[in-house]
Amino acid sequence: MERDMKRFDISLVSESFDYRENARRKIPNQYIDFSQELQTRSATSNECLFAAFLSNVEPLKVADALADPDWFIAMQEEINQFVRLKVWRLVPRPEGKSIIDTKWIFKNKKDEDNIVVRNKARLVAKGYRQQEGIDYNETFAPVARIEAIRMFLAYAAHKDFTVYQMDVKTTFLNGVLKEEVYVSQPEGFVDQDHPDHVYILDKALYGLKQAPRAWYDSLSQFLVESGYSKGKIDNTLFIKREGEHIMLVQIYVYDIIFGSTCPNFCDTFSKLMMTRYEMSMMGELNFFLGLQVKQLSAGIFINQAKYIKDILKKYNLENAKIMKTPMSPSCALDSDPDGKAVDVTTYRGMIGSLMYLNASRPDIMFSTCLCARYQSKPKESHLKAVKRIFRYLKGTVNLGLWYPKGSGYELTGDTDADHGGCKLDRKSTTGHIQFLGDKLVSWASKKQNCVSLSTAEAEYVAAASCCSQIIWMRTQLRDYGFKFDKIPIYCDSKSAIAISCNPVQHTKTKHIDIRYHFIKDHVEKGTIELYFVNTEFQLADLFTKALDEKRFNFLITKLGMRTLKT
């Protein structure tokens, strides 16, 4: 095949577009016999055979990619998409207009077994060179919160329906631009007859600041025109109702999950999307935003086992000794001014890895947030505490959240506080959780912004924070068809409950910031109701302090965390 790319030829792109498929069909006989022998095994065997025709090396330079047949084809496939979707037009270089440069990004796509399944070459714009008001105006695009994803999965378990996933190929190339944007010709694909020409973009390009917004506008307009309505609070949630059935679609940039109480609605939605966009990865939801989702007959299981194994390997802790809890109850972290300093980049990287893991592991929330307070000047004592969390994870790789199917969907909350728990400034720690039935969907552990003068005040501030999250969830759940009032919040402080129910301020509470008093308004309106619970059964206790093994295991079991038996 001709490799000279000094001149960009459309026919060459079209011809080479099928090169990879033709190459895959030309498999030596010995490989064909081998694959037939293993046809009853897992599909991974076929993928290994498939990967024999893919490059395992990611090129560092464009010249290297052009010299490699596999990457050359991947680049041509990308350019072919631009031509077919009418992303740009070649025009003479305009005077007085800024021209944004482009660059190639080369990435091997791998599956869960770390096998290369695709060589992906992506052409992106150097968006950091854009100027506000010239190359772009509005850039904001709504993104689903992780709590919203868990609420979606909890609802699917409650209604006992299957959740599916899909993503849109070349997502941002479908977003129509409102601004006049020019980009340079890509390296290796410069038109020899017009080397000084540039491309004017009709649609968005990866790397542009306004690309996510343009894509969201295009997709949301299409769905609304197709009979779907946006969520009142979460604009990434789209709903369609017909009689007693409901269809839900949750968008996270180009990843889409959807499900319905009527299976036919899912088929209709899939066909609808394929009429407008090129879709891929369509099937039951199993991996989304780093979450591994297993949909079983008895319920939905969420964990991040693969990610845990990856970070243990990254920080050389695969053979570390296993710990039973993420933090010792006797651990009292402080700034440790006389301690030996450790590498800041490594420490922050470890904290960042753990924070990402909090999406499915509430059991490490408190210990991670406590260690995160010392990122500016980490010492050996802080690194030791972080490594203990990793050692705990090594023994609980398969631990995750369990959402049983057909269970309830009542909204409840638990709130707790540790008075003066921070050794640096004596501020208290807030911990609160929210359930939908027996399914944990939201949790938080955070140092309070103010110094509390008493335990009652710290509990009151924590209750206000829990109330704020409850109100957001209550509004969000209206889109699902639920209207909750008298939502119970369980607190282990009678004094904090009394303050919340007392409409009159007195000398002991008048100094509390006014933003925390809004809980009184919701108590008076009947939106929420505060109930006393003994500390022994306070589930939010896990998010305010380090606990012993017996207490720790009791609480994570009550939170609905399980180890899936494989």
Coordinates of C-alpha atoms in Angstrom, one line a residue:
M1 CA 0.0 0.0 0.0
E2 CA 1.2 3.5 -0.8
R3 CA 2.6 5.2 2.3
D4 CA 3.5 8.6 0.8
M5 CA 1.3 11.1 2.7
K6 CA 2.7 14.3 1.3
R7 CA -0.7 14.7 -0.4
F8 CA -3.9 13.8 1.3
D9 CA -6.0 11.6 -1.0
I10 CA -9.6 10.8 -0.1
S11 CA -9.7 7.6 -2.2
L12 CA -6.7 6.4 -0.3
V13 CA -8.5 6.8 3.0
S14 CA -11.6 5.0 1.8
E15 CA -9.5 2.2 0.3
S16 CA -7.4 1.7 3.5
F17 CA -10.5 1.9 5.8
D18 CA -11.1 -1.8 5.2
Y19 CA -7.5 -2.8 5.3
R20 CA -7.6 -3.9 8.9
E21 CA -10.7 -6.0 8.4
N22 CA -9.1 -7.7 5.3
A23 CA -5.9 -8.3 7.2
R24 CA -7.8 -10.0 10.0
R25 CA -9.4 -12.4 7.6
K26 CA -6.0 -13.5 6.2
I27 CA -5.3 -15.7 9.2
P28 CA -2.8 -18.6 8.7
N29 CA -4.4 -22.1 8.8
Q30 CA -2.6 -23.1 12.0
Y31 CA -4.3 -20.2 13.8
I32 CA -7.7 -21.0 12.4
D33 CA -7.4 -24.6 13.7
F34 CA -6.3 -23.3 17.1
S35 CA -9.2 -20.9 17.5
Q36 CA -11.7 -23.6 16.4
E37 CA -10.3 -25.9 19.1
L38 CA -10.9 -23.3 21.7
Q39 CA -14.3 -22.0 20.5
T40 CA -16.0 -23.2 23.7
R41 CA -13.7 -21.1 25.9
S42 CA -13.9 -17.5 26.8
A43 CA -14.1 -14.8 24.1
T44 CA -10.8 -13.5 25.4
S45 CA -8.9 -16.2 23.4
N46 CA -10.4 -14.7 20.2
E47 CA -9.3 -11.3 21.3
C48 CA -5.7 -12.5 21.8
L49 CA -5.8 -13.8 18.2
F50 CA -7.4 -10.5 17.1
A51 CA -4.6 -8.5 18.8
A52 CA -1.9 -10.3 16.7
F53 CA -2.8 -7.7 13.9
L54 CA -2.5 -4.7 16.2
S55 CA 0.6 -2.7 17.3
N56 CA 1.4 -3.0 21.0
V57 CA 3.7 0.1 20.9
E58 CA 2.4 3.6 21.2
P59 CA 4.4 5.8 18.9
L60 CA 6.0 8.9 20.4
K61 CA 6.3 10.8 17.1
V62 CA 4.1 11.3 14.1
A63 CA 6.8 10.1 11.8
D64 CA 7.0 6.8 13.7
A65 CA 3.2 6.4 13.4
L66 CA 3.2 7.0 9.7
A67 CA 5.9 4.4 9.3
D68 CA 3.9 1.7 11.1
P69 CA 1.1 0.2 9.0
D70 CA -1.3 -0.3 11.9
W71 CA -1.0 3.2 13.2
F72 CA -1.1 4.6 9.7
I73 CA -4.4 2.9 9.2
A74 CA -5.7 4.2 12.5
M75 CA -4.8 7.8 11.5
Q76 CA -6.5 7.4 8.2
E77 CA -9.6 6.1 9.9
E78 CA -9.7 9.2 12.1
I79 CA -9.4 11.5 9.0
N80 CA -12.0 9.5 7.2
Q81 CA -14.4 10.2 10.1
F82 CA -13.8 14.0 9.7
V83 CA -14.5 13.8 6.0
R84 CA -17.6 11.6 6.4
L85 CA -19.1 13.7 9.2
K86 CA -18.3 17.0 7.4
V87 CA -16.4 18.3 10.4
W88 CA -14.3 20.8 8.5
R89 CA -13.7 22.6 5.2
L90 CA -10.3 23.5 3.6
V91 CA -10.2 27.3 3.0
P92 CA -7.6 30.0 2.3
R93 CA -5.9 31.3 5.5
P94 CA -7.9 34.3 6.7
E95 CA -6.2 37.5 7.7
G96 CA -6.5 38.7 11.3
K97 CA -7.9 35.3 12.5
S98 CA -6.2 33.1 15.1
I99 CA -5.3 29.6 13.8
I100 CA -5.3 26.8 16.4
D101 CA -2.7 24.1 15.9
T102 CA -3.6 20.4 16.0
K103 CA -1.7 17.4 17.2
W104 CA -2.0 13.6 17.1
I105 CA -2.6 11.5 20.2
F106 CA -1.8 7.8 20.0
K107 CA -3.3 5.4 22.5
N108 CA -3.7 1.6 22.7
K109 CA -7.2 0.6 23.9
K110 CA -7.1 -2.4 26.2
D111 CA -9.7 -4.7 27.8
E112 CA -9.9 -5.8 31.4
D113 CA -7.2 -8.5 30.7
N114 CA -4.8 -5.8 29.5
I115 CA -5.0 -7.0 25.9
V116 CA -4.7 -4.5 23.1
V117 CA -8.0 -4.4 21.3
R118 CA -7.6 -1.3 19.2
N119 CA -5.0 1.2 18.0
K120 CA -6.6 4.6 18.4
A121 CA -5.2 7.7 16.7
R122 CA -7.0 10.9 17.7
L123 CA -6.5 14.3 16.2
V124 CA -7.0 17.0 18.8
A125 CA -6.9 20.8 18.8
K126 CA -4.5 22.6 21.1
G127 CA -7.4 24.2 23.0
Y128 CA -5.1 25.9 25.5
R129 CA -4.3 28.4 22.8
Q130 CA -7.9 29.5 22.4
Q131 CA -8.8 33.0 23.5
E132 CA -12.1 33.7 25.3
G133 CA -14.5 35.9 23.3
I134 CA -12.6 35.1 20.0
D135 CA -12.4 31.3 19.7
Y136 CA -15.1 30.4 22.3
N137 CA -17.8 31.9 24.5
E138 CA -19.7 29.5 26.7
T139 CA -17.9 26.2 27.7
F140 CA -20.0 24.8 30.6
A141 CA -21.6 21.4 30.0
P142 CA -23.5 19.5 32.7
V143 CA -21.9 16.3 34.1
A144 CA -23.7 13.7 36.1
R145 CA -22.7 13.5 39.8
I146 CA -21.5 10.1 41.0
E147 CA -24.4 10.0 43.5
A148 CA -26.8 10.4 40.6
I149 CA -25.2 7.3 39.0
R150 CA -25.7 5.3 42.2
M151 CA -29.3 6.5 42.5
F152 CA -29.9 5.3 38.9
L153 CA -28.5 1.8 39.8
A154 CA -30.5 1.7 43.0
Y155 CA -33.6 2.5 41.1
A156 CA -32.9 -0.3 38.6
A157 CA -32.5 -2.7 41.6
H158 CA -35.7 -1.4 43.1
K159 CA -37.7 -1.9 39.9
D160 CA -35.8 -5.0 38.9
F161 CA -34.8 -4.1 35.4
T162 CA -31.6 -4.4 33.4
V163 CA -29.3 -1.4 32.8
Y164 CA -27.6 -1.1 29.4
Q165 CA -24.7 1.0 28.2
M166 CA -23.5 2.5 24.9
D167 CA -21.1 5.1 23.8
V168 CA -21.0 7.3 20.7
K169 CA -18.1 7.0 18.3
T170 CA -16.3 10.3 17.6
T171 CA -18.6 12.0 20.1
F172 CA -17.4 15.6 19.9
L173 CA -17.4 15.5 16.1
N174 CA -21.2 15.5 16.3
G175 CA -21.4 18.9 18.1
V176 CA -22.2 21.8 15.9
L177 CA -20.1 24.9 16.6
K178 CA -21.6 28.4 16.9
E179 CA -18.2 30.2 16.8
E180 CA -15.9 30.7 13.8
V181 CA -12.9 28.5 14.6
Y182 CA -9.9 27.7 12.3
V183 CA -7.3 24.9 12.8
S184 CA -4.1 24.1 11.0
Q185 CA -3.8 21.1 8.7
P186 CA -2.7 17.9 10.6
E187 CA 0.8 16.8 10.4
G188 CA 1.3 14.1 7.8
F189 CA -2.0 15.0 6.0
V190 CA -1.2 18.4 4.5
D191 CA -2.7 19.1 1.1
Q192 CA 0.3 19.5 -1.3
D193 CA -1.7 21.7 -3.6
H194 CA -2.8 24.1 -0.8
P195 CA -0.1 23.8 1.9
D196 CA -1.0 27.3 3.3
H197 CA -4.7 26.6 3.6
V198 CA -6.4 26.0 6.9
Y199 CA -9.6 24.2 8.0
I200 CA -12.7 26.0 9.2
L201 CA -14.6 23.9 11.7
D202 CA -18.3 23.3 11.2
K203 CA -18.4 20.8 14.1
A204 CA -16.4 20.5 17.3
L205 CA -12.9 18.9 17.5
Y206 CA -11.5 17.1 20.5
G207 CA -9.4 19.6 22.6
L208 CA -11.6 22.6 22.0
K209 CA -12.9 24.2 25.1
Q210 CA -16.5 24.4 23.8
A211 CA -16.5 20.8 22.5
P212 CA -18.3 19.2 25.5
R213 CA -20.9 21.9 25.5
A214 CA -21.5 21.6 21.7
W215 CA -21.9 17.8 22.0
Y216 CA -24.3 18.1 24.9
D217 CA -26.4 20.7 23.1
S218 CA -26.6 18.5 20.1
L219 CA -27.5 15.3 22.0
S220 CA -30.0 17.0 24.4
Q221 CA -31.8 18.7 21.5
F222 CA -32.1 15.4 19.7
L223 CA -33.5 13.6 22.7
V224 CA -36.0 16.3 23.5
E225 CA -37.2 16.3 19.9
S226 CA -37.6 12.5 20.3
G227 CA -40.0 12.9 23.2
Y228 CA -37.7 12.8 26.2
S229 CA -37.7 15.4 29.0
K230 CA -34.7 16.7 31.0
G231 CA -34.5 16.2 34.7
K232 CA -35.4 19.3 36.6
I233 CA -32.2 19.2 38.7
D234 CA -29.9 16.8 36.8
N235 CA -29.8 18.0 33.2
T236 CA -27.9 14.8 32.2
L237 CA -30.9 12.7 33.1
F238 CA -33.6 12.2 30.4
I239 CA -37.0 10.6 31.1
K240 CA -39.8 9.3 29.0
R241 CA -43.0 8.0 30.4
E242 CA -45.8 5.9 28.7
G243 CA -48.5 4.8 31.0
E244 CA -47.0 3.0 34.0
H245 CA -43.7 2.5 32.4
I246 CA -40.7 4.8 32.5
M247 CA -37.5 5.0 30.4
L248 CA -34.4 6.6 32.0
V249 CA -31.3 7.7 30.1
Q250 CA -28.2 9.0 32.0
I251 CA -25.5 10.9 30.1
Y252 CA -21.9 11.3 31.2
V253 CA -20.2 13.1 28.2
Y254 CA -20.1 10.3 25.6
D255 CA -21.0 7.4 28.0
I256 CA -24.7 6.6 28.1
I257 CA -26.5 4.2 30.4
F258 CA -30.2 3.5 30.1
G259 CA -32.9 1.2 31.3
S260 CA -36.6 0.9 31.5
T261 CA -39.4 -1.0 33.3
C262 CA -40.5 -2.0 29.8
P263 CA -37.7 -3.9 27.9
N264 CA -39.1 -2.8 24.5
F265 CA -38.3 0.8 25.3
C266 CA -34.6 -0.1 25.5
D267 CA -34.7 -1.6 22.0
T268 CA -36.5 1.4 20.7
F269 CA -34.0 3.8 22.3
S270 CA -31.1 1.8 20.8
K271 CA -32.6 2.0 17.3
L272 CA -33.3 5.7 17.8
M273 CA -29.7 6.5 18.7
M274 CA -28.4 4.5 15.8
T275 CA -30.5 6.5 13.3
R276 CA -28.5 9.6 14.3
Y277 CA -25.1 8.5 15.7
E278 CA -22.6 5.8 15.3
M279 CA -22.8 3.7 18.4
S280 CA -20.4 1.2 20.0
M281 CA -20.2 -1.0 23.2
M282 CA -23.9 -1.7 23.3
G283 CA -24.9 -4.3 25.9
E284 CA -25.5 -4.8 29.6
L285 CA -23.8 -2.3 31.8
N286 CA -20.6 -3.8 33.3
F287 CA -18.1 -1.0 33.5
F288 CA -18.9 2.7 33.9
L289 CA -16.8 5.6 35.2
G290 CA -14.3 3.2 36.7
L291 CA -17.1 1.3 38.5
Q292 CA -17.4 -2.5 37.8
V293 CA -21.1 -3.3 37.8
K294 CA -22.3 -6.9 38.0
Q295 CA -26.1 -7.3 37.4
L296 CA -27.2 -10.5 38.9
S297 CA -30.5 -12.2 39.4
A298 CA -30.6 -11.2 43.1
G299 CA -29.3 -7.6 42.7
I300 CA -26.6 -5.3 41.5
F301 CA -23.0 -5.4 42.8
I302 CA -20.7 -2.4 42.5
N303 CA -16.9 -2.4 43.2
Q304 CA -13.5 -1.4 41.8
A305 CA -11.5 -4.6 42.1
K306 CA -9.5 -4.0 38.9
Y307 CA -8.6 -0.5 39.9
I308 CA -7.4 -1.7 43.4
K309 CA -5.1 -4.3 41.8
D310 CA -3.7 -1.6 39.5
I311 CA -2.9 0.9 42.2
L312 CA -1.4 -1.8 44.4
K313 CA 0.9 -2.8 41.6
K314 CA 1.7 0.9 40.8
Y315 CA 2.9 1.6 44.3
N316 CA 4.6 -1.8 44.8
L317 CA 2.3 -3.0 47.6
E318 CA 1.1 -6.2 45.9
N319 CA 3.0 -8.3 48.5
A320 CA 2.3 -6.0 51.5
K321 CA 1.0 -7.5 54.8
I322 CA -2.8 -7.4 55.0
M323 CA -4.5 -5.2 57.6
K324 CA -8.0 -5.7 59.0
T325 CA -8.9 -2.0 59.2
P326 CA -7.8 1.0 57.1
M327 CA -6.7 3.0 60.3
S328 CA -5.8 2.1 63.8
P329 CA -8.1 3.6 66.5
S330 CA -5.0 4.7 68.4
C331 CA -3.7 6.6 65.3
A332 CA -3.5 10.4 66.1
L333 CA -2.2 12.1 63.0
D334 CA -0.9 15.7 63.3
S335 CA 1.4 17.9 61.3
D336 CA 4.5 16.0 62.8
P337 CA 6.9 19.0 62.4
D338 CA 9.9 17.0 63.5
G339 CA 9.1 14.0 61.2
K340 CA 11.1 13.1 58.1
A341 CA 9.7 14.5 54.9
V342 CA 8.6 12.2 52.1
D343 CA 8.2 12.7 48.3
V344 CA 5.2 15.1 47.9
T345 CA 4.4 13.8 44.4
T346 CA 4.2 10.2 45.4
Y347 CA 2.1 11.0 48.5
R348 CA -0.4 13.1 46.5
G349 CA -0.6 10.5 43.9
M350 CA -1.5 7.9 46.5
I351 CA -4.1 10.1 48.0
G352 CA -5.6 10.9 44.6
S353 CA -5.8 7.2 43.8
L354 CA -7.7 6.6 47.1
M355 CA -10.1 9.5 46.5
Y356 CA -11.1 8.0 43.1
L357 CA -11.7 4.7 44.9
N358 CA -14.2 6.3 47.3
A359 CA -16.8 6.0 44.5
S360 CA -17.6 2.5 45.7
R361 CA -15.6 2.2 48.9
P362 CA -17.2 4.2 51.8
D363 CA -15.2 2.1 54.2
I364 CA -12.0 4.1 53.4
M365 CA -13.6 7.5 53.2
F366 CA -12.7 8.8 56.6
S367 CA -9.1 7.5 56.7
T368 CA -8.4 8.8 53.1
C369 CA -9.8 12.3 53.9
L370 CA -7.8 12.5 57.1
C371 CA -4.6 11.6 55.3
A372 CA -5.5 14.1 52.6
R373 CA -5.2 17.0 55.1
Y374 CA -1.4 16.7 55.1
Q375 CA -0.6 16.8 51.4
S376 CA 1.3 20.1 51.6
K377 CA 4.1 18.7 53.8
P378 CA 3.7 14.9 54.2
K379 CA 5.9 13.1 56.6
E380 CA 6.8 9.5 57.2
S381 CA 4.0 9.1 59.8
H382 CA 1.5 10.3 57.2
L383 CA 2.9 7.9 54.5
K384 CA 2.7 5.0 56.9
A385 CA -1.0 5.8 57.5
V386 CA -1.7 5.9 53.8
K387 CA 0.2 2.6 53.2
R388 CA -2.0 1.0 55.9
I389 CA -5.1 1.9 53.8
F390 CA -3.5 0.1 50.8
R391 CA -2.7 -2.9 53.0
Y392 CA -6.3 -3.0 54.1
L393 CA -7.4 -2.8 50.4
K394 CA -5.2 -5.7 49.5
G395 CA -7.2 -7.9 51.8
T396 CA -10.6 -6.6 50.6
V397 CA -10.1 -6.3 46.8
N398 CA -13.5 -7.8 46.0
L399 CA -15.5 -5.8 48.6
G400 CA -18.2 -3.6 47.2
L401 CA -21.7 -2.2 47.5
W402 CA -24.7 -4.6 47.2
Y403 CA -28.1 -3.3 45.9
P404 CA -30.6 -6.2 46.3
K405 CA -33.4 -6.3 43.7
G406 CA -37.0 -5.7 44.5
S407 CA -36.1 -4.0 47.8
G408 CA -37.5 -0.7 49.1
Y409 CA -36.7 2.8 48.0
E410 CA -37.4 5.0 51.0
L411 CA -35.0 8.0 51.5
T412 CA -33.3 8.1 54.9
G413 CA -30.2 9.7 56.4
D414 CA -27.7 9.3 59.3
T415 CA -25.6 12.1 60.6
D416 CA -22.7 12.1 63.1
A417 CA -19.8 14.3 64.2
D418 CA -16.5 14.0 66.0
H419 CA -16.1 17.1 68.2
G420 CA -12.7 18.7 67.8
G421 CA -11.2 15.7 66.0
C422 CA -8.7 17.6 63.9
K423 CA -5.4 18.0 65.7
L424 CA -4.3 21.0 63.6
D425 CA -7.1 23.5 64.3
R426 CA -9.5 21.6 66.6
K427 CA -12.3 21.7 64.0
S428 CA -14.8 18.9 64.1
T429 CA -15.4 16.2 61.5
T430 CA -18.8 15.8 59.8
G431 CA -20.0 12.4 58.7
H432 CA -23.4 11.6 57.0
I433 CA -24.9 8.9 54.8
Q434 CA -28.1 8.6 52.7
F435 CA -30.0 5.4 51.9
L436 CA -32.6 4.5 49.4
G437 CA -34.3 1.6 51.1
D438 CA -31.3 -0.5 52.2
K439 CA -29.1 0.7 49.4
L440 CA -26.4 3.2 50.3
V441 CA -26.1 5.8 47.6
S442 CA -24.4 8.8 49.2
W443 CA -21.9 9.5 51.9
A444 CA -19.5 12.2 53.1
S445 CA -16.7 12.7 55.6
K446 CA -15.5 16.3 55.8
K447 CA -13.8 18.6 58.3
Q448 CA -16.2 21.4 59.3
N449 CA -15.5 25.0 58.3
C450 CA -16.1 26.4 61.8
V451 CA -14.8 25.6 65.3
S452 CA -17.6 24.2 67.4
L453 CA -17.8 25.1 71.0
S454 CA -19.6 22.0 72.1
T455 CA -20.5 18.5 70.9
A456 CA -24.1 19.6 70.4
E457 CA -23.0 22.3 68.1
A458 CA -20.8 20.0 66.1
E459 CA -23.7 17.5 65.7
Y460 CA -26.0 20.4 64.7
V461 CA -23.6 21.5 62.0
A462 CA -23.3 17.9 60.7
A463 CA -27.1 17.5 60.7
A464 CA -27.4 20.7 58.6
S465 CA -25.0 19.3 56.1
C466 CA -26.9 16.0 55.9
C467 CA -30.1 17.9 55.5
S468 CA -28.7 19.8 52.5
Q469 CA -27.8 16.5 50.8
I470 CA -31.2 15.1 51.6
I471 CA -33.0 18.0 50.0
W472 CA -30.9 17.7 46.8
M473 CA -31.7 14.0 46.6
R474 CA -35.4 14.6 47.4
T475 CA -35.6 17.1 44.5
Q476 CA -33.7 14.7 42.2
L477 CA -36.0 11.8 43.0
R478 CA -39.0 13.7 41.8
D479 CA -37.8 13.0 38.3
Y480 CA -38.1 9.3 39.1
G481 CA -41.7 9.9 40.3
F482 CA -41.1 9.9 44.1
K483 CA -42.4 12.7 46.4
F484 CA -40.8 12.3 49.9
D485 CA -41.9 14.3 53.0
K486 CA -41.1 13.7 56.6
I487 CA -37.7 12.2 55.6
P488 CA -36.1 10.7 58.7
I489 CA -32.6 11.7 59.7
Y490 CA -31.0 9.7 62.5
C491 CA -28.8 11.6 65.0
D492 CA -27.2 10.4 68.2
S493 CA -27.3 13.8 69.9
K494 CA -30.6 14.8 71.7
S495 CA -29.2 18.4 72.2
A496 CA -28.7 18.8 68.4
I497 CA -32.2 17.6 67.8
A498 CA -33.6 20.0 70.4
I499 CA -31.7 22.9 68.8
S500 CA -33.1 22.0 65.4
C501 CA -36.7 21.8 66.7
N502 CA -36.4 25.1 68.7
P503 CA -37.5 28.0 66.5
V504 CA -36.0 30.5 69.0
Q505 CA -32.3 31.4 69.1
H506 CA -30.7 31.8 72.5
T507 CA -27.3 32.7 73.9
K508 CA -25.9 29.2 73.3
T509 CA -26.8 29.1 69.6
K510 CA -26.9 32.7 68.3
H511 CA -23.2 32.6 67.3
I512 CA -23.7 29.7 64.9
D513 CA -23.5 30.7 61.2
I514 CA -26.9 31.4 59.8
R515 CA -26.4 28.9 56.9
Y516 CA -26.6 26.0 59.3
H517 CA -30.0 27.2 60.6
F518 CA -31.9 26.3 57.5
I519 CA -32.4 22.9 58.9
K520 CA -34.9 24.4 61.4
D521 CA -36.9 25.7 58.5
H522 CA -37.2 22.2 56.9
V523 CA -38.0 20.7 60.3
E524 CA -40.8 23.2 60.8
K525 CA -42.2 22.6 57.2
G526 CA -42.2 18.9 57.8
T527 CA -39.8 18.1 55.0
I528 CA -37.5 16.2 57.4
E529 CA -37.9 14.7 60.8
L530 CA -35.0 14.1 63.3
Y531 CA -34.9 10.9 65.3
F532 CA -32.6 10.0 68.1
V533 CA -30.6 6.8 67.7
N534 CA -28.1 5.4 70.2
T535 CA -24.4 5.8 69.2
E536 CA -24.1 2.0 69.1
F537 CA -26.4 2.0 66.0
Q538 CA -25.2 5.2 64.5
L539 CA -24.1 4.1 61.0
A540 CA -22.4 7.4 60.2
D541 CA -20.0 6.8 63.0
L542 CA -17.7 5.1 60.4
F543 CA -17.1 8.5 58.7
T544 CA -16.0 10.5 61.7
K545 CA -13.3 8.5 63.4
A546 CA -11.1 5.4 63.3
L547 CA -12.7 2.3 64.8
D548 CA -11.6 -1.1 66.1
E549 CA -12.0 -4.2 64.0
K550 CA -15.2 -5.5 65.6
R551 CA -17.1 -2.1 65.4
F552 CA -15.7 -1.4 61.9
N553 CA -16.9 -4.8 60.5
F554 CA -20.3 -4.3 62.1
L555 CA -20.8 -0.9 60.4
I556 CA -19.7 -1.9 56.9
T557 CA -22.0 -4.8 57.0
K558 CA -24.9 -2.5 58.0
L559 CA -24.0 -0.2 55.1
G560 CA -24.6 -3.0 52.7
M561 CA -21.0 -3.8 51.8
R562 CA -20.4 -7.4 50.7
T563 CA -17.7 -9.5 49.1
L564 CA -18.9 -11.1 45.9
K565 CA -18.2 -14.8 45.7
T566 CA -16.8 -15.7 42.2

